[in-house]
Coordinates of C-alpha atoms and ligand atoms in Angstrom, one line a residue:
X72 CA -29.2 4.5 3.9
X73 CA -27.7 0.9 5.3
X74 CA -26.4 2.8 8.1
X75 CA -26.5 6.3 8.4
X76 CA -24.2 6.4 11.4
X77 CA -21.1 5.1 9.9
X78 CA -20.0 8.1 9.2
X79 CA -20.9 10.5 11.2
X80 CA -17.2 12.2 12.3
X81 CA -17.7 12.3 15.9
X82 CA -18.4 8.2 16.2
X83 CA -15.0 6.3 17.0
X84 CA -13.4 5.1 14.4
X85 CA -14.1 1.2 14.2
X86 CA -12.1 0.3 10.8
X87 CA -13.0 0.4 7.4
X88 CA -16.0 -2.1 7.3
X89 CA -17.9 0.2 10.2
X90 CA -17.0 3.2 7.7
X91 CA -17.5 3.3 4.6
X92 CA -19.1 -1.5 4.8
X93 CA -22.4 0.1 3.1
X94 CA -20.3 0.6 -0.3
X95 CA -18.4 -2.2 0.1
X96 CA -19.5 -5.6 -2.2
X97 CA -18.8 -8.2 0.7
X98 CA -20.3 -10.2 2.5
X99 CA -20.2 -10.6 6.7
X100 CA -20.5 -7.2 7.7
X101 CA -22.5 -7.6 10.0
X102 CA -19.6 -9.5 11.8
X103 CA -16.5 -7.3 11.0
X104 CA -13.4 -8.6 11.9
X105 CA -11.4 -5.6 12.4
X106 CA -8.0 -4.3 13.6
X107 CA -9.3 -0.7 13.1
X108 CA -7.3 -0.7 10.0
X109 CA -7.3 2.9 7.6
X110 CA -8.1 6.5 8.5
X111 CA -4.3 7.0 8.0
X112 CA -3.1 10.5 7.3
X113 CA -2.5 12.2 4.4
X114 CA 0.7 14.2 4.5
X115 CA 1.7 17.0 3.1
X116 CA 5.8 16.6 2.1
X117 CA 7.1 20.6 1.1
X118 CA 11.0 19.9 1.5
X119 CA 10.5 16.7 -0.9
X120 CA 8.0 18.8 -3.0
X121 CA 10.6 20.9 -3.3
X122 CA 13.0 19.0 -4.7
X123 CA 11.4 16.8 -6.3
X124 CA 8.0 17.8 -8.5
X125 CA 9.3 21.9 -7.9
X126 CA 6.1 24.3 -8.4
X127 CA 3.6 21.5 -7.4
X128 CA 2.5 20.0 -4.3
X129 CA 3.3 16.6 -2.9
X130 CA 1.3 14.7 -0.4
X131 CA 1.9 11.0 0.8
X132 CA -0.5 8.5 2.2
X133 CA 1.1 7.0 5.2
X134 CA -0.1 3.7 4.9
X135 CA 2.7 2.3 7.4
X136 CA 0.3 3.3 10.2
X137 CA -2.6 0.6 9.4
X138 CA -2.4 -2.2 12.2
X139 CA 0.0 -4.3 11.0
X140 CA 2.1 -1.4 9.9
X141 CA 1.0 -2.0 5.8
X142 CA -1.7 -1.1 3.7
X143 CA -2.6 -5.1 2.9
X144 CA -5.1 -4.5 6.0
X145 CA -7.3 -3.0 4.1
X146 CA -7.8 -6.1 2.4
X147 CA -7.3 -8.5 4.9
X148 CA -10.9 -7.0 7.0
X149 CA -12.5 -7.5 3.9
X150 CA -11.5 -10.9 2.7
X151 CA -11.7 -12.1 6.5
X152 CA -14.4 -11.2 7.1
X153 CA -15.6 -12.6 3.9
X154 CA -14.1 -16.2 4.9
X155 CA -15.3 -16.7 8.3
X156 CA -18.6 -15.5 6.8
X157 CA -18.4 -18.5 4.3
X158 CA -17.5 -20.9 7.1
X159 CA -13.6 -21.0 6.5
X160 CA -11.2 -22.4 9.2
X161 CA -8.4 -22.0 8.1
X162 CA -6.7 -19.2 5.2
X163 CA -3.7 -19.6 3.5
X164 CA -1.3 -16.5 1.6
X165 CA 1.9 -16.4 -0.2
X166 CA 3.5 -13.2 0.2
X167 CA 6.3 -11.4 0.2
X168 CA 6.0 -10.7 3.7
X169 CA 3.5 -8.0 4.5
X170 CA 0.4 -10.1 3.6
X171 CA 2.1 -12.8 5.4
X172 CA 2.0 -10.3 8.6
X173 CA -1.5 -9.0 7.9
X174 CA -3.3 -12.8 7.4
X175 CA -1.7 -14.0 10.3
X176 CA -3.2 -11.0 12.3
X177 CA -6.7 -11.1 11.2
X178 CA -6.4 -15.1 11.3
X179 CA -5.7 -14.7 14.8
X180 CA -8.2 -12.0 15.2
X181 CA -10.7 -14.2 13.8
X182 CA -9.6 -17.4 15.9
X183 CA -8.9 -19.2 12.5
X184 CA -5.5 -21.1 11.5
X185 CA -3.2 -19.0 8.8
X186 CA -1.0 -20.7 6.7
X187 CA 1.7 -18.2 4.8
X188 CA 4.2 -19.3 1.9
X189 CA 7.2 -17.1 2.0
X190 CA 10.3 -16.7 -0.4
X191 CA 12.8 -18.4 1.4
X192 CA 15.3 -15.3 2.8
X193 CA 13.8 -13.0 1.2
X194 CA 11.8 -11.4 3.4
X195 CA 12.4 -8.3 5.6
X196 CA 12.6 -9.4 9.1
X197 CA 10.1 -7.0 11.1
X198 CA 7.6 -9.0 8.1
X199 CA 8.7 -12.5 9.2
X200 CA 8.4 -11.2 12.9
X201 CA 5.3 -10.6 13.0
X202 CA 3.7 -13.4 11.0
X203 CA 5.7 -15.8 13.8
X204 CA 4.1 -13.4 16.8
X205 CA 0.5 -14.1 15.6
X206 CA 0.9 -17.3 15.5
X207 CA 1.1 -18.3 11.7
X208 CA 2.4 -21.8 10.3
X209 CA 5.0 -20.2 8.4
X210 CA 6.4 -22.0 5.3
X211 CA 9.6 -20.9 3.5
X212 CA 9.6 -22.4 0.3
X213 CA 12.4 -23.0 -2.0
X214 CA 11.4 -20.8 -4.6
X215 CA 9.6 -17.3 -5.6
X216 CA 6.5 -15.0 -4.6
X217 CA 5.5 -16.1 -8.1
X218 CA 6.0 -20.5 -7.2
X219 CA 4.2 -19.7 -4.1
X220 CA 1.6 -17.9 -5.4
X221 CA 1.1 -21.1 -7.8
X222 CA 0.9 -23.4 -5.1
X223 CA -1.7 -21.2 -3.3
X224 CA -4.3 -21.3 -6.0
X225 CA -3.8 -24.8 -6.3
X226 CA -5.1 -25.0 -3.1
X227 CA -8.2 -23.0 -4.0
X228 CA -11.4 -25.2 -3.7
X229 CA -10.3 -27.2 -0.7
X230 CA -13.3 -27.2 1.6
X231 CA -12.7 -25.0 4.6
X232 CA -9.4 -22.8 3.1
X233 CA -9.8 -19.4 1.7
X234 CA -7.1 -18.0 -0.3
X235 CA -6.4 -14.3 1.0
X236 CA -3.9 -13.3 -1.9
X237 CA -5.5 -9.9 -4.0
X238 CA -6.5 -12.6 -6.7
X239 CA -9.1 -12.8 -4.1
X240 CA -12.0 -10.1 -5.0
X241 CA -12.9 -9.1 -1.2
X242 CA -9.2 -7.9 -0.6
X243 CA -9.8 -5.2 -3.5
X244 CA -13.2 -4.3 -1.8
X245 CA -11.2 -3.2 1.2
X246 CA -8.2 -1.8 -0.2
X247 CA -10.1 0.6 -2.9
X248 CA -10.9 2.3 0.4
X249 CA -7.6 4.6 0.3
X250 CA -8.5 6.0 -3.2
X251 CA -11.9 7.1 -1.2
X252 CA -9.5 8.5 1.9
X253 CA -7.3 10.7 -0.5
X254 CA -10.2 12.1 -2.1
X255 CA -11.5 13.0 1.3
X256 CA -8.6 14.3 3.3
X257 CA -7.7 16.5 0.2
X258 CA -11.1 17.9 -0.4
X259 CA -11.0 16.9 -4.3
X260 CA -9.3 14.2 -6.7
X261 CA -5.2 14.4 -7.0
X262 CA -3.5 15.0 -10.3
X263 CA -1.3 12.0 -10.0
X264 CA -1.6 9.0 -7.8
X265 CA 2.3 7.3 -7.7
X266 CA 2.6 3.9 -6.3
X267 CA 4.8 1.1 -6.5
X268 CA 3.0 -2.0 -8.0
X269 CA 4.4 -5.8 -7.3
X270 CA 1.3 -7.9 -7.9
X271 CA -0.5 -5.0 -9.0
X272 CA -3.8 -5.5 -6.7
X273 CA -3.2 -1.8 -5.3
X274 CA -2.6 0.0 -8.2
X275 CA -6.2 -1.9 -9.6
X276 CA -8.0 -0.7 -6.4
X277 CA -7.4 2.3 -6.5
X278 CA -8.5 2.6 -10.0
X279 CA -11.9 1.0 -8.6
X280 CA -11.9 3.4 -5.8
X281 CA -11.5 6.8 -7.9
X282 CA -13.7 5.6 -10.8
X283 CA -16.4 4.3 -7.9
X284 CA -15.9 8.0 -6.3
X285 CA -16.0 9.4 -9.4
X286 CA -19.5 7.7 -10.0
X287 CA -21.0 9.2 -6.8
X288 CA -20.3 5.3 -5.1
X289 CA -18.4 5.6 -2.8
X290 CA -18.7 6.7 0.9
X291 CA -15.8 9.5 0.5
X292 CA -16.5 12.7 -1.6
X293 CA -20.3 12.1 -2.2
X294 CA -21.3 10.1 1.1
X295 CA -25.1 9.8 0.8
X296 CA -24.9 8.0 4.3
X297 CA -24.3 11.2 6.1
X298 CA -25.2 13.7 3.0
X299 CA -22.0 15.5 2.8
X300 CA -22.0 15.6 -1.1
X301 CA -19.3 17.5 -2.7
X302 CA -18.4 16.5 -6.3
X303 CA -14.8 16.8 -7.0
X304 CA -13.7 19.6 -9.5
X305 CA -11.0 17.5 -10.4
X306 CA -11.2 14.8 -13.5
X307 CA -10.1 11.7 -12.6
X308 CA -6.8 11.2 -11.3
X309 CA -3.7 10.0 -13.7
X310 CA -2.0 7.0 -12.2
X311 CA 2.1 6.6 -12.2
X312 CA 2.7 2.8 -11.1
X313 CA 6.6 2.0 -10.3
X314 CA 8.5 -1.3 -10.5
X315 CA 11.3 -2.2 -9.3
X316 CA 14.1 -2.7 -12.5
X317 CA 14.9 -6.1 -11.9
X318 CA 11.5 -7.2 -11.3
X319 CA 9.5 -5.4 -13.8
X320 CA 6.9 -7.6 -15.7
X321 CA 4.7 -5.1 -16.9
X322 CA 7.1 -2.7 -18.5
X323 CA 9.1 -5.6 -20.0
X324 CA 5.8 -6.7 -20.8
X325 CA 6.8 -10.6 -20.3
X326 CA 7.4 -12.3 -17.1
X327 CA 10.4 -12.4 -15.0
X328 CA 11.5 -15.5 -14.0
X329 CA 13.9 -14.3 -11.5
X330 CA 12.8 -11.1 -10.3
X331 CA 15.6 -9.4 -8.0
X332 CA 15.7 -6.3 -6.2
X333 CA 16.1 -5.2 -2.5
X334 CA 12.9 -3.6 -2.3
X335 CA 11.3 -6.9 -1.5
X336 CA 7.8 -6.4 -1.5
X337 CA 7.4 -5.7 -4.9
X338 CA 10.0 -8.8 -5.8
X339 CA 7.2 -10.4 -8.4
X340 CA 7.7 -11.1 -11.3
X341 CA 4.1 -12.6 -13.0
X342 CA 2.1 -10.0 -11.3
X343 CA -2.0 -11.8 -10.6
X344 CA -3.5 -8.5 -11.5
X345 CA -1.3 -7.1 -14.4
X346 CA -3.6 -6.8 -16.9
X347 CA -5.9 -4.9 -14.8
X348 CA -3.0 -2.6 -13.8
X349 CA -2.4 -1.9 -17.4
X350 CA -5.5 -1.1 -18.0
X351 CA -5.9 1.4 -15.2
X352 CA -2.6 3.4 -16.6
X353 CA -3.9 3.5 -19.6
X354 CA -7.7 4.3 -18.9
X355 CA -5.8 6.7 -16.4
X356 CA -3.6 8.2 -19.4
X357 CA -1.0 7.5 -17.0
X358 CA 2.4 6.4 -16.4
X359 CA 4.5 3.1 -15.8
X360 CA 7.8 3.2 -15.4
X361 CA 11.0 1.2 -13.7
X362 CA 13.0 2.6 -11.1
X363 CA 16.6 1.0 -10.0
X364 CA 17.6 -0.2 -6.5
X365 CA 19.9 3.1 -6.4
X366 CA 16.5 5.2 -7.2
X367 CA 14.4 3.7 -4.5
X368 CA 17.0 3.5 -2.0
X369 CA 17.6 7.1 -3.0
X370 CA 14.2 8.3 -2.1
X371 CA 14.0 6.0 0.9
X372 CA 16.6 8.0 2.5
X373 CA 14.9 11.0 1.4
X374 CA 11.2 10.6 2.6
X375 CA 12.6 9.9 6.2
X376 CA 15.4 12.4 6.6
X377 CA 13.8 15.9 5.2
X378 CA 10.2 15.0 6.3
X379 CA 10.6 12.5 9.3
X380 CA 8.2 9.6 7.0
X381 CA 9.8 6.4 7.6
X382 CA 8.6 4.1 5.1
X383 CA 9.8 1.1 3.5
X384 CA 12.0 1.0 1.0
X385 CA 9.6 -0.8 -1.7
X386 CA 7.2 2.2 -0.7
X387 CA 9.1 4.7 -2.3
X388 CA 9.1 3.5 -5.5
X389 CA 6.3 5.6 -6.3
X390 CA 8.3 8.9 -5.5
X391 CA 11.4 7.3 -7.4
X392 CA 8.8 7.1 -10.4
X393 CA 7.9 10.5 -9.8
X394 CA 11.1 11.5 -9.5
X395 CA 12.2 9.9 -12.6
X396 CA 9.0 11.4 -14.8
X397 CA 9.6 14.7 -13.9
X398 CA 13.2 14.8 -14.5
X399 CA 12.8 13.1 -18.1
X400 CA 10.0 15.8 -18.8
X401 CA 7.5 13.4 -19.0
X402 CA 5.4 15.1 -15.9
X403 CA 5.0 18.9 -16.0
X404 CA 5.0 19.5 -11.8
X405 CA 4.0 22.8 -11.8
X406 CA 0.4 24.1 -10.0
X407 CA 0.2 20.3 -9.7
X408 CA -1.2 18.1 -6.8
X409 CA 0.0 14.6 -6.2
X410 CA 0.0 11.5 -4.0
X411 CA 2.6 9.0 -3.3
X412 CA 0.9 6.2 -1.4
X413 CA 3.4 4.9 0.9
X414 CA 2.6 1.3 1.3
X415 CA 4.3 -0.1 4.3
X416 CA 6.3 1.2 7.7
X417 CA 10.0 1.3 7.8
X418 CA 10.4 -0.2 10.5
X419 CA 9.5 -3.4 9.2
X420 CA 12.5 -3.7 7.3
X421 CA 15.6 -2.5 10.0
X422 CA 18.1 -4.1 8.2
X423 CA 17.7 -2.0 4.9
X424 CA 18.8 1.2 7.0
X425 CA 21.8 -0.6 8.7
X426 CA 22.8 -1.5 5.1
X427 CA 21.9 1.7 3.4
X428 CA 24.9 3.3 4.7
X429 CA 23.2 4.7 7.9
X430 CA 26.3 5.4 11.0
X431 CA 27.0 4.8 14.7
X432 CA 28.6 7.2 15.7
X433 CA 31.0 6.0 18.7
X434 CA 32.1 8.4 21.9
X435 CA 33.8 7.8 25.4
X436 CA 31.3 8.1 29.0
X437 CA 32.2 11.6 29.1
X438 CA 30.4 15.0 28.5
X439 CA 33.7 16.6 25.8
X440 CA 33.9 13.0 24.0
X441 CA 29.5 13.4 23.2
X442 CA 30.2 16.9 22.2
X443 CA 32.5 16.4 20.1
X444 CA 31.1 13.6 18.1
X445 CA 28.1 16.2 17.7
X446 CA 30.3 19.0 16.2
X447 CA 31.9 16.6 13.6
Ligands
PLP583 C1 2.2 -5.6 -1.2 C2 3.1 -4.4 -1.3 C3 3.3 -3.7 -2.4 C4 2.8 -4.1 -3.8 O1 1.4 -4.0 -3.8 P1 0.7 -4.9 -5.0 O2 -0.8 -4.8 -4.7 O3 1.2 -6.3 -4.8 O4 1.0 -4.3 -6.3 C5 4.1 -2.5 -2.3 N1 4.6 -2.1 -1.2 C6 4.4 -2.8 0.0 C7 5.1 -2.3 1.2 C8 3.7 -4.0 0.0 O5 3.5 -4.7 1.1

């Protein structure tokens, strides 16, 4: 009992290290740094349930409503904390533009410089926004997530820089944290967890989380900080991981040299942590699948406008998976519970609902001109 107040409910919430640090293999808790990141809600979807995994329920995790609008700040209080607690002064990232956002935040939380490698134009702009408002030295490079990625861990080693990328272990620390959430706001383990997966770090936490849950570790289900123990009835959890078609590595199972897809965030095409996410599926007996541009963009639209869940559109590749499975028969919905872990906010991409085919309606300054652009 580390701390037997972390999580008593009526405490403010003071992010995930003040929560649930006790389980968490870091080091620097002590010294948190924090953007009160987590706690976000878990949301139950019946008009997409509906149409989508018919006879079962459908939750998602809104992950869009941590700090910096992405779940990568789960992992960024962990590994930040981590690297100021080693003496770093500076961290550096490649990204595809939400780590980007979240390093630059914590960096500046933390008083520390942030360095971030970008893909040159490919990154959605609300991403690139916000890396330049907290005060990153942004660097577009000529080249992929994957080249920029490369560069990064060359840099590892250099006295004073700490890599931030999910290669590093303390980001998986924090982000296993949602698997213990889910548990908790639903009261046992899902059926399915669907996700997409880019470099795969996610979909590998998780996996942690529920096994660590599972094990009675973890400060969720069985919290022996506060002794609410309540072993889920559940087994564990089967996992469906999504990739983007033209940037899918692990279902090719080779590289991708030029990964493409509009669904930018999970643009990768040597995933760090593939092997790992292959393992979970399988351990998980569960699924891995590609989805098309038309697929995601599909369930993009569909999240937002029958439940009011803006997400981005690289988030909902885990319902286009599920959406895929069921229809090919490969997922039996019915008495089912599942989870698709929406991994950023939609707002973070604006100019992938202006291209999506989204109108403007246009009226004259008068009362019968509004009226009847609302009838039509
Ligand atoms: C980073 C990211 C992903 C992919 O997560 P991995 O851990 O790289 O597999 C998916 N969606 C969004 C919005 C992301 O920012």
């Amino acid at each position: 009992m580390m701390n037997p107040q972390s999580c008593t409910p009526s405490e403010p919430y003071r992010g995930l290290i003040h929560r649930y640090g006790f389980r968490l293999d870091i080091e620097g808790k002590e010294s948190p740094i924090t953007l009160h990141e987590g706690n976000t809600p878990l949301i139950e979807t019946p008009r997409l349930a509906d149409r989508i995994v018919p006879g079962g329920r459908l939750f998602v995790k809104y992950e869009g409503l941590n700090p910096t609008g992405s779940f990568k700040d789960r992992g960024m209080t962990t590994a930040m904390t981590q690297a100021v607690h080693e003496g770093a002064k500076a961290v550096i990232c490649a990204s595809t533009g939400n780590t980007a956002a979240s390093a630059a935040a914590y960096a500046a939380r933390a008083g520390i410089t942030c360095a971030v490698l970008i893909p040159n134009g490919n990154v959605a702009l609300g991403k690139l926004a916000g890396a330049l408002a907290y005060g990153a030295k942004v660097i577009a490079i000529d080249g992929s997530f994957d080249d920029g990625l490369r560069i990064v861990r060359e840099l590892e080693g250099v006295s004073g820089l700490a890599v931030v990328n999910s290669v590093n272990p303390a980001r998986l620390q924090g982000q296993k944290t949602a698997a213990w959430e889910v548990c908790d706001q639903l009261g046992d383990f899902p059926d399915w967890l669907c996700l997409p997966v880019g470099n795969a770090g996610n979909i590998s936490a998780y996996w942690m989380g529920f096994q660590e849950c599972q094990a009675g570790k973890c400060g969720g289900l069985d919290c022996q900080a506060c002794g609410r123990v309540r072993a889920p009835e559940r087994g564990l959890p089967r996992l469906l991981g999504a990739q983007a078609a033209g940037a899918a590595p692990l279902v090719l199972g080779h590289p991708v040299a030029k990964p493409e897809t509009k669904a930018t965030a999970i643009r990768i095409g040597n995933p760090a942590r593939g092997d790992q996410a292959l393992r979970a599926i399988a351990e998980s007996n569960g699924h891995l699948c590609a989805v098309t541009d038309e697929e995601i963009f599909q369930a993009y639209g569909k999240v937002a406008k029958a439940e009011g869940v803006f997400c981005e559109p690289s988030s909902a590749a885990g319902i286009a998976g599920l959406r895929q499975a069921v229809k090919e028969g490969k997922i039996d919905p019915k008495g089912k519970t599942f989870v698709c872990v929406l991994t950023g906010h939609g707002m973070k991409d604006p100019d992938s609902v202006l291209s999506s085919g989204a109108q403007i309606h246009k009226a004259a300054a008068d009362m019968a001109s509004v009226l009847k652009e609302i009838e039509r």
